[in-house]
Amino acid sequence: MTLESQLEDNLIAQLTQDVHQWKFRDDLRTVDQLWDNFFRILESNNKDQLNDHPLTPNEKMTVRTAIVKPTFYRATEFMVGANRQVRYHLRREDSSIPDADLLILDNTNIAGGNSVYEVVHQVQLQKKTALNQDRRFDVSLLINGLPVIHIELKAPNVPYKKAFNQIQKYIDEGQFTDIYSFVEMFVVTNGTQTRYISAGQNLNAKFLTAWVDKNNKRVDNYLSFAEEVLSIPAAHHMIADYVVLDSESKSVILLRPYQIHAIQAIFKASRESKSGYIWHTTGSGKTLTSYKVARNLLQIPSIDKSIFLIDRKDLDTQTTTAFKIYANNDTISVNETNNSYDLADQLTDGDRTVVVTTRQKMQNMFKRIDELDQLPKRYENLKNMRLAFIVDECHRTITPSQKREIDKFFSRKPLWYGFTGTPIFNENARAKNGQDARTTEELYGPVLHKYTIGDAIRDKMVLGFSIDNQGGSNEDGNEEDTKKMDQIYRSKAHMHSVATAVIKAAYRKQGLISGKKYSAILTTSSIEQAQKYYRIFKKIIDGEDEEFKIPERIKKVAPDFPKIAITYSVSENEDDSESVQDEMKQSLADYNAVYGTNFSMAELDQYNQNVNARLARKKAQYQADNQRLDLVIVVNRLLTGFDSPSLSTLYIDRPPMSPQDIIQAFSRTNRIFDKDKTWGQIVTYQYPKTFSEKIDDAIVLYSNGGEKYAVAPSWEESKQSYISARSKIEMYSFDADGPSIYDASKEEKKKFVKAFQEFDKALAAIKTYDELDTEEGLMQLDTEEGLMQLGVSDITPDDWEAMRGVYEDILDDLRKDPDEDPDHNDDIDDEYELESFGQKEIDERYIMNLIQAFLPESSDNQEKASGNEISPETVKEINGYIDELAKTNELLAEIMRKLWQQILQDPAKYAGKQVDELLESLIDQELQSIMREFADKYKVDYDQFRYVMANYDPKLKGNKQKGMNDLLHKERFVDYLNDNPDSDLNKPYRWKSEVREQAKQYYVDKIGPLINREA
């Protein structure tokens, strides 16, 4: 069997196999040694700045204190530097010596110059709190002495997820601080499966990324991964060129492999003066990729400006906002253009910047310049500029004639790089128009890199689609008679039935069944129809609809559901009738009343932006439950380019669209979010047969052979999967009177665990189908008592808990007795998370994230130190969440409440702090107080009792606990008796028995709830 240590040795050998690769530093085993090494390299690289005066101990401490940051985000922010160099300006301790501008990292000299590459392993870290343990890190990669990539390994018979969980545990323990706060990338592997993820305080396993090569072939083997990703210069480029900081969410983003391949492909094409396009499926991060392309193209001296060209004003605002978020800590400026005059000024200002503008502004600028009798010099210079255009949604943003117009204006033909998830092919080509290009390739050039929806779903970068073509309640099925069908679909009866169907469907499709509240979009054919829908929903919400009331099961989970809005672009609204304008005024008034805003018709653009942000739920202020938006009614707006991971469902009441529009609209729903969101939910209410055919055609066209991944199983398929899995699980007994699985053989236990996991998956899947409400009797099972009708609801909550308890016990037994041969573990996933069982919606980490959002960012200046305003509603909401947590963990909730009250009293005091670290500190103080109380009461050794509690297993008897015998040393009994001469515990056996029993109670009641918690 391959041991973890062997994998580690093999990895280090791979990383260091060439003279120009990493240098193995087996002598660096502690944090202090890492700092000594860092300062050795720093002094060596800055001899000219130090003027033969080495850094003094005080100066080293000054540098160390200044550059170490409290979070990965802040540390990475520092590592961005300026002009691709990271520096620190040091005022020397001896004032007679000039200041030193110390170069820490030079990203202009990758794989050369003064860059030093080293690999260390088994670095020892001291525990941060009383009940934690000292730790050893597996492998870390250092650039100029700073750990920037960290790798945790497991043996091949252990799931790589254990390495991921171990990293999160170390983060929670505060081990990735000090010099390890500079880590930007984590890698986890068990040799056969390898994943990477960007550093963050709260890691999400859904964002673990597998590497793929340029042809989208998976690279799982750890040595192959090391060769492609962790070798020099690839690893340095990953840190220097493929990391982006999201200044809004305060997170570090590592580009995914297909994004990196696309950037490299465009960079290569641009050096050869060639154009082309990128086919990356919608939802795969094209905006981020295009930002990096626009930024990196400016590294080519021959390119004067890079222009990100888009079509719509709404998308203009959204894209500019995203670009500015990414560029906030970058060395490149992103400029939004307010009008065609502003665009001309920015193009001719001589600065190397990324310009974001619309196609319409570009055309207006050309028109204005063409009307001039004499061309000013700056416009002559403009005509001679070499530009690179990056075009978002290039399948529709620029027509062939518009592109010809732009090309004709410039003396030097621009480079063009299109981005689209839905290229135009021969199958859906534009109508013939002379020599005009009809496909995306004809317009832009060859595809430079592709990553289709099939690739993305296979790699779990986006979700597949669960599609329900319902048609309507009043149709006769003759879809060829479109005139008749359109009359039916515009009728009040049809629209009312759709509105009620949407609300009913939300229970499952928008996650209410599991306590979630995902958002949704309803798209219609016209503004008039959208406003009719708004009135229908409003009447239902206000309780004025005589035919339909919101189901009690929905009101129980979300009493104010659904919170709705209507939105369409400003251009759609400009020519509308007075009656439509009046209806929009009423919609704005409703919105203002619900959310405390104050929008008028003159501010429709700002209103639309607010709806965008509220629906996206990316900003902290819109994540509070009282600020959520459940359903937005649209015509075409938000169906392309809008990104909201918390949006789960698209309801469509309009005729079938073109293939590209189908995929674009569907892709609003399939962003990865949390474990309960497993599909992008699509419901259509018109032309069910035609829609089904059009959807099939679109998925085949744009999945490029990956259509099998794209669509969820049908109801019948899921039902059969559930029946099969349920039949297997019914073989086992979960009550005390039946045959016990606990006494079964190891092989039988493994069969049980596999069967239970399959049952859980099948149950979670079937719960997402609305058919379950009307087809509860799913199967008949032949039992000793006769035929038994089984569904889903026949399993009571108590049954669920009993089943889960048995499963977790058996799985725990198997974890403690793993097979040495990894092939024997193929069917058992001991890191599997149950999907169908009710999970606590409110947990420690959820509350901490809410509080963190309102903590001041920094105390550097008054503005930053003020933090986000905390509304009374939000305070009430967080208090409610803490109350809810107290029902399951009262001790933890009380400590959290104490911290929350302290923050409310003086937010500025906690500027720049991490809530999780503050909470851990308070918990550690409480634990020490509890344990000292026990040690003083029974006169046992405090450190020894701490050891017992750190290793306590409630399943073992008291005398079997680690360290218990040492704790009960006879000298301790003598000390107790001397201090308590009248105690009933006057015999050693009585005292020992009491200590053992009370130790268990202390652990169960006071210590366990604080150390055995899932955040």
mmCIF file of N, CA, C and O in Angstrom, residues 283-339:
data_model
loop_
_atom_site.group_PDB
_atom_site.id
_atom_site.type_symbol
_atom_site.label_atom_id
_atom_site.label_comp_id
_atom_site.label_asym_id
_atom_site.label_seq_id
_atom_site.Cartn_x
_atom_site.Cartn_y
_atom_site.Cartn_z
ATOM 1 N N GLY A 283 -21.994 31.123 -17.626
ATOM 2 C CA GLY A 283 -21.877 30.701 -16.233
ATOM 3 C C GLY A 283 -20.503 30.201 -15.861
ATOM 4 O O GLY A 283 -20.251 29.856 -14.710
ATOM 5 N N SER A 284 -19.590 30.169 -16.826
ATOM 6 C CA SER A 284 -18.248 29.645 -16.549
ATOM 7 C C SER A 284 -17.248 30.735 -16.185
ATOM 8 O O SER A 284 -16.065 30.466 -16.030
ATOM 9 N N GLY A 285 -17.727 31.970 -16.047
ATOM 10 C CA GLY A 285 -16.837 33.048 -15.617
ATOM 11 C C GLY A 285 -16.221 33.835 -16.760
ATOM 12 O O GLY A 285 -15.065 34.252 -16.674
ATOM 13 N N LYS A 286 -16.996 34.076 -17.838
ATOM 14 C CA LYS A 286 -16.446 34.788 -18.987
ATOM 15 C C LYS A 286 -16.072 36.223 -18.650
ATOM 16 O O LYS A 286 -15.089 36.750 -19.176
ATOM 17 N N THR A 287 -16.845 36.870 -17.785
ATOM 18 C CA THR A 287 -16.524 38.254 -17.432
ATOM 19 C C THR A 287 -15.162 38.341 -16.774
ATOM 20 O O THR A 287 -14.349 39.222 -17.082
ATOM 21 N N LEU A 288 -14.887 37.417 -15.865
ATOM 22 C CA LEU A 288 -13.588 37.388 -15.199
ATOM 23 C C LEU A 288 -12.472 37.090 -16.206
ATOM 24 O O LEU A 288 -11.412 37.729 -16.181
ATOM 25 N N THR A 289 -12.712 36.128 -17.087
ATOM 26 C CA THR A 289 -11.707 35.791 -18.101
ATOM 27 C C THR A 289 -11.439 36.986 -18.998
ATOM 28 O O THR A 289 -10.284 37.315 -19.296
ATOM 29 N N SER A 290 -12.510 37.638 -19.449
ATOM 30 C CA SER A 290 -12.345 38.771 -20.356
ATOM 31 C C SER A 290 -11.650 39.934 -19.662
ATOM 32 O O SER A 290 -10.901 40.683 -20.298
ATOM 33 N N TYR A 291 -11.886 40.095 -18.347
ATOM 34 C CA TYR A 291 -11.170 41.134 -17.607
ATOM 35 C C TYR A 291 -9.670 40.871 -17.654
ATOM 36 O O TYR A 291 -8.865 41.775 -17.923
ATOM 37 N N LYS A 292 -9.280 39.626 -17.383
ATOM 38 C CA LYS A 292 -7.855 39.292 -17.396
ATOM 39 C C LYS A 292 -7.263 39.447 -18.789
ATOM 40 O O LYS A 292 -6.113 39.862 -18.950
ATOM 41 N N VAL A 293 -8.059 39.111 -19.822
ATOM 42 C CA VAL A 293 -7.587 39.304 -21.197
ATOM 43 C C VAL A 293 -7.365 40.780 -21.473
ATOM 44 O O VAL A 293 -6.314 41.190 -21.985
ATOM 45 N N ALA A 294 -8.379 41.604 -21.136
ATOM 46 C CA ALA A 294 -8.266 43.047 -21.376
ATOM 47 C C ALA A 294 -7.068 43.629 -20.654
ATOM 48 O O ALA A 294 -6.357 44.492 -21.180
ATOM 49 N N ARG A 295 -6.830 43.137 -19.444
ATOM 50 C CA ARG A 295 -5.706 43.624 -18.640
ATOM 51 C C ARG A 295 -4.374 43.157 -19.206
ATOM 52 O O ARG A 295 -3.433 43.929 -19.369
ATOM 53 N N ASN A 296 -4.284 41.854 -19.535
ATOM 54 C CA ASN A 296 -3.007 41.282 -19.972
ATOM 55 C C ASN A 296 -2.592 41.762 -21.353
ATOM 56 O O ASN A 296 -1.399 41.801 -21.667
ATOM 57 N N LEU A 297 -3.571 42.110 -22.197
ATOM 58 C CA LEU A 297 -3.216 42.609 -23.528
ATOM 59 C C LEU A 297 -2.410 43.895 -23.451
ATOM 60 O O LEU A 297 -1.626 44.209 -24.360
ATOM 61 N N LEU A 298 -2.591 44.634 -22.359
ATOM 62 C CA LEU A 298 -1.838 45.885 -22.214
ATOM 63 C C LEU A 298 -0.368 45.637 -21.908
ATOM 64 O O LEU A 298 0.432 46.572 -21.891
ATOM 65 N N GLN A 299 -0.005 44.382 -21.652
ATOM 66 C CA GLN A 299 1.411 44.058 -21.471
ATOM 67 C C GLN A 299 2.144 44.007 -22.816
ATOM 68 O O GLN A 299 3.367 43.974 -22.854
ATOM 69 N N ILE A 300 1.377 43.974 -23.917
ATOM 70 C CA ILE A 300 1.976 43.949 -25.252
ATOM 71 C C ILE A 300 2.206 45.390 -25.700
ATOM 72 O O ILE A 300 1.246 46.160 -25.868
ATOM 73 N N PRO A 301 3.450 45.799 -25.876
ATOM 74 C CA PRO A 301 3.755 47.214 -26.177
ATOM 75 C C PRO A 301 3.054 47.756 -27.412
ATOM 76 O O PRO A 301 2.726 48.945 -27.472
ATOM 77 N N SER A 302 2.782 46.895 -28.407
ATOM 78 C CA SER A 302 2.210 47.391 -29.661
ATOM 79 C C SER A 302 0.728 47.719 -29.548
ATOM 80 O O SER A 302 0.154 48.351 -30.433
ATOM 81 N N ILE A 303 0.079 47.300 -28.460
ATOM 82 C CA ILE A 303 -1.349 47.581 -28.271
ATOM 83 C C ILE A 303 -1.503 48.820 -27.393
ATOM 84 O O ILE A 303 -1.006 48.868 -26.272
ATOM 85 N N ASP A 304 -2.201 49.834 -27.916
ATOM 86 C CA ASP A 304 -2.333 51.109 -27.204
ATOM 87 C C ASP A 304 -3.445 51.092 -26.155
ATOM 88 O O ASP A 304 -3.310 51.667 -25.075
ATOM 89 N N LYS A 305 -4.543 50.457 -26.479
ATOM 90 C CA LYS A 305 -5.674 50.383 -25.552
ATOM 91 C C LYS A 305 -6.383 49.048 -25.761
ATOM 92 O O LYS A 305 -6.408 48.514 -26.879
ATOM 93 N N SER A 306 -6.966 48.554 -24.691
ATOM 94 C CA SER A 306 -7.886 47.423 -24.850
ATOM 95 C C SER A 306 -9.279 47.920 -24.485
ATOM 96 O O SER A 306 -9.458 48.589 -23.469
ATOM 97 N N ILE A 307 -10.240 47.608 -25.340
ATOM 98 C CA ILE A 307 -11.601 48.117 -25.189
ATOM 99 C C ILE A 307 -12.556 46.940 -25.003
ATOM 100 O O ILE A 307 -12.618 46.042 -25.858
ATOM 101 N N PHE A 308 -13.256 46.946 -23.895
ATOM 102 C CA PHE A 308 -14.264 45.925 -23.657
ATOM 103 C C PHE A 308 -15.576 46.465 -24.176
ATOM 104 O O PHE A 308 -16.129 47.428 -23.646
ATOM 105 N N LEU A 309 -16.070 45.846 -25.233
ATOM 106 C CA LEU A 309 -17.216 46.372 -25.965
ATOM 107 C C LEU A 309 -18.462 45.538 -25.682
ATOM 108 O O LEU A 309 -18.449 44.315 -25.806
ATOM 109 N N ILE A 310 -19.518 46.237 -25.299
ATOM 110 C CA ILE A 310 -20.763 45.558 -24.972
ATOM 111 C C ILE A 310 -21.928 46.274 -25.633
ATOM 112 O O ILE A 310 -21.757 47.325 -26.252
ATOM 113 N N ASP A 311 -23.112 45.682 -25.479
ATOM 114 C CA ASP A 311 -24.224 46.173 -26.276
ATOM 115 C C ASP A 311 -25.215 47.008 -25.496
ATOM 116 O O ASP A 311 -25.687 48.019 -25.976
ATOM 117 N N ARG A 312 -25.526 46.608 -24.282
ATOM 118 C CA ARG A 312 -26.681 47.176 -23.608
ATOM 119 C C ARG A 312 -26.277 48.041 -22.425
ATOM 120 O O ARG A 312 -25.302 47.743 -21.747
ATOM 121 N N LYS A 313 -27.049 49.042 -22.119
ATOM 122 C CA LYS A 313 -26.707 49.921 -21.009
ATOM 123 C C LYS A 313 -26.753 49.187 -19.677
ATOM 124 O O LYS A 313 -25.907 49.392 -18.816
ATOM 125 N N ASP A 314 -27.726 48.316 -19.515
ATOM 126 C CA ASP A 314 -27.817 47.566 -18.258
ATOM 127 C C ASP A 314 -26.578 46.712 -18.062
ATOM 128 O O ASP A 314 -26.001 46.661 -16.989
ATOM 129 N N LEU A 315 -26.174 46.025 -19.139
ATOM 130 C CA LEU A 315 -25.002 45.169 -19.047
ATOM 131 C C LEU A 315 -23.739 46.013 -18.932
ATOM 132 O O LEU A 315 -22.774 45.629 -18.294
ATOM 133 N N ASP A 316 -23.762 47.189 -19.542
ATOM 134 C CA ASP A 316 -22.646 48.129 -19.429
ATOM 135 C C ASP A 316 -22.366 48.424 -17.960
ATOM 136 O O ASP A 316 -21.248 48.321 -17.482
ATOM 137 N N THR A 317 -23.411 48.773 -17.233
ATOM 138 C CA THR A 317 -23.259 49.086 -15.813
ATOM 139 C C THR A 317 -22.782 47.876 -15.031
ATOM 140 O O THR A 317 -21.868 47.961 -14.209
ATOM 141 N N GLN A 318 -23.399 46.698 -15.304
ATOM 142 C CA GLN A 318 -23.048 45.487 -14.579
ATOM 143 C C GLN A 318 -21.599 45.098 -14.841
ATOM 144 O O GLN A 318 -20.846 44.757 -13.923
ATOM 145 N N THR A 319 -21.183 45.146 -16.104
ATOM 146 C CA THR A 319 -19.832 44.740 -16.456
ATOM 147 C C THR A 319 -18.807 45.715 -15.897
ATOM 148 O O THR A 319 -17.766 45.310 -15.374
ATOM 149 N N THR A 320 -19.084 47.006 -16.019
ATOM 150 C CA THR A 320 -18.157 47.996 -15.472
ATOM 151 C C THR A 320 -17.989 47.799 -13.978
ATOM 152 O O THR A 320 -16.878 47.860 -13.442
ATOM 153 N N THR A 321 -19.104 47.542 -13.282
ATOM 154 C CA THR A 321 -19.028 47.296 -11.836
ATOM 155 C C THR A 321 -18.145 46.097 -11.548
ATOM 156 O O THR A 321 -17.282 46.145 -10.662
ATOM 157 N N ALA A 322 -18.359 45.005 -12.300
ATOM 158 C CA ALA A 322 -17.547 43.797 -12.090
ATOM 159 C C ALA A 322 -16.078 44.087 -12.364
ATOM 160 O O ALA A 322 -15.197 43.688 -11.589
ATOM 161 N N PHE A 323 -15.798 44.795 -13.450
ATOM 162 C CA PHE A 323 -14.409 45.112 -13.792
ATOM 163 C C PHE A 323 -13.753 45.961 -12.705
ATOM 164 O O PHE A 323 -12.597 45.758 -12.341
ATOM 165 N N LYS A 324 -14.503 46.938 -12.190
ATOM 166 C CA LYS A 324 -13.934 47.802 -11.150
ATOM 167 C C LYS A 324 -13.695 47.028 -9.862
ATOM 168 O O LYS A 324 -12.728 47.295 -9.130
ATOM 169 N N ILE A 325 -14.562 46.056 -9.576
ATOM 170 C CA ILE A 325 -14.352 45.208 -8.399
ATOM 171 C C ILE A 325 -13.046 44.439 -8.538
ATOM 172 O O ILE A 325 -12.252 44.339 -7.601
ATOM 173 N N TYR A 326 -12.808 43.882 -9.734
ATOM 174 C CA TYR A 326 -11.577 43.116 -9.962
ATOM 175 C C TYR A 326 -10.353 44.029 -10.001
ATOM 176 O O TYR A 326 -9.276 43.649 -9.542
ATOM 177 N N ALA A 327 -10.527 45.248 -10.551
ATOM 178 C CA ALA A 327 -9.385 46.134 -10.753
ATOM 179 C C ALA A 327 -9.056 46.979 -9.537
ATOM 180 O O ALA A 327 -8.042 47.669 -9.523
ATOM 181 N N ASN A 328 -9.883 46.911 -8.506
ATOM 182 C CA ASN A 328 -9.717 47.778 -7.343
ATOM 183 C C ASN A 328 -8.328 47.659 -6.726
ATOM 184 O O ASN A 328 -7.756 48.635 -6.256
ATOM 185 N N ASN A 329 -7.771 46.430 -6.730
ATOM 186 C CA ASN A 329 -6.437 46.215 -6.170
ATOM 187 C C ASN A 329 -5.412 45.889 -7.242
ATOM 188 O O ASN A 329 -4.334 45.385 -6.946
ATOM 189 N N ASP A 330 -5.762 46.179 -8.495
ATOM 190 C CA ASP A 330 -4.872 45.864 -9.597
ATOM 191 C C ASP A 330 -4.086 47.106 -10.000
ATOM 192 O O ASP A 330 -4.341 48.209 -9.515
ATOM 193 N N THR A 331 -3.162 46.888 -10.913
ATOM 194 C CA THR A 331 -2.327 48.004 -11.364
ATOM 195 C C THR A 331 -2.853 48.624 -12.650
ATOM 196 O O THR A 331 -2.222 49.482 -13.236
ATOM 197 N N ILE A 332 -4.021 48.182 -13.086
ATOM 198 C CA ILE A 332 -4.629 48.680 -14.323
ATOM 199 C C ILE A 332 -5.912 49.429 -13.977
ATOM 200 O O ILE A 332 -6.699 48.990 -13.155
ATOM 201 N N SER A 333 -6.144 50.548 -14.638
ATOM 202 C CA SER A 333 -7.374 51.305 -14.418
ATOM 203 C C SER A 333 -8.463 50.818 -15.357
ATOM 204 O O SER A 333 -8.202 50.457 -16.504
ATOM 205 N N VAL A 334 -9.688 50.813 -14.864
ATOM 206 C CA VAL A 334 -10.850 50.496 -15.688
ATOM 207 C C VAL A 334 -11.712 51.741 -15.737
ATOM 208 O O VAL A 334 -12.153 52.244 -14.708
ATOM 209 N N ASN A 335 -11.955 52.234 -16.937
ATOM 210 C CA ASN A 335 -12.694 53.478 -17.091
ATOM 211 C C ASN A 335 -14.020 53.231 -17.782
ATOM 212 O O ASN A 335 -14.076 52.649 -18.875
ATOM 213 N N GLU A 336 -15.091 53.703 -17.159
ATOM 214 C CA GLU A 336 -16.413 53.639 -17.768
ATOM 215 C C GLU A 336 -16.632 54.908 -18.580
ATOM 216 O O GLU A 336 -16.214 55.995 -18.182
ATOM 217 N N THR A 337 -17.278 54.772 -19.742
ATOM 218 C CA THR A 337 -17.534 55.946 -20.581
ATOM 219 C C THR A 337 -18.964 56.416 -20.372
ATOM 220 O O THR A 337 -19.910 55.643 -20.453
ATOM 221 N N ASN A 338 -19.100 57.720 -20.110
ATOM 222 C CA ASN A 338 -20.423 58.276 -19.866
ATOM 223 C C ASN A 338 -21.154 58.630 -21.159
ATOM 224 O O ASN A 338 -22.377 58.576 -21.229
ATOM 225 N N ASN A 339 -20.386 59.017 -22.196
ATOM 226 C CA ASN A 339 -20.966 59.376 -23.484
ATOM 227 C C ASN A 339 -19.881 59.282 -24.544
ATOM 228 O O ASN A 339 -18.732 58.947 -24.247
#
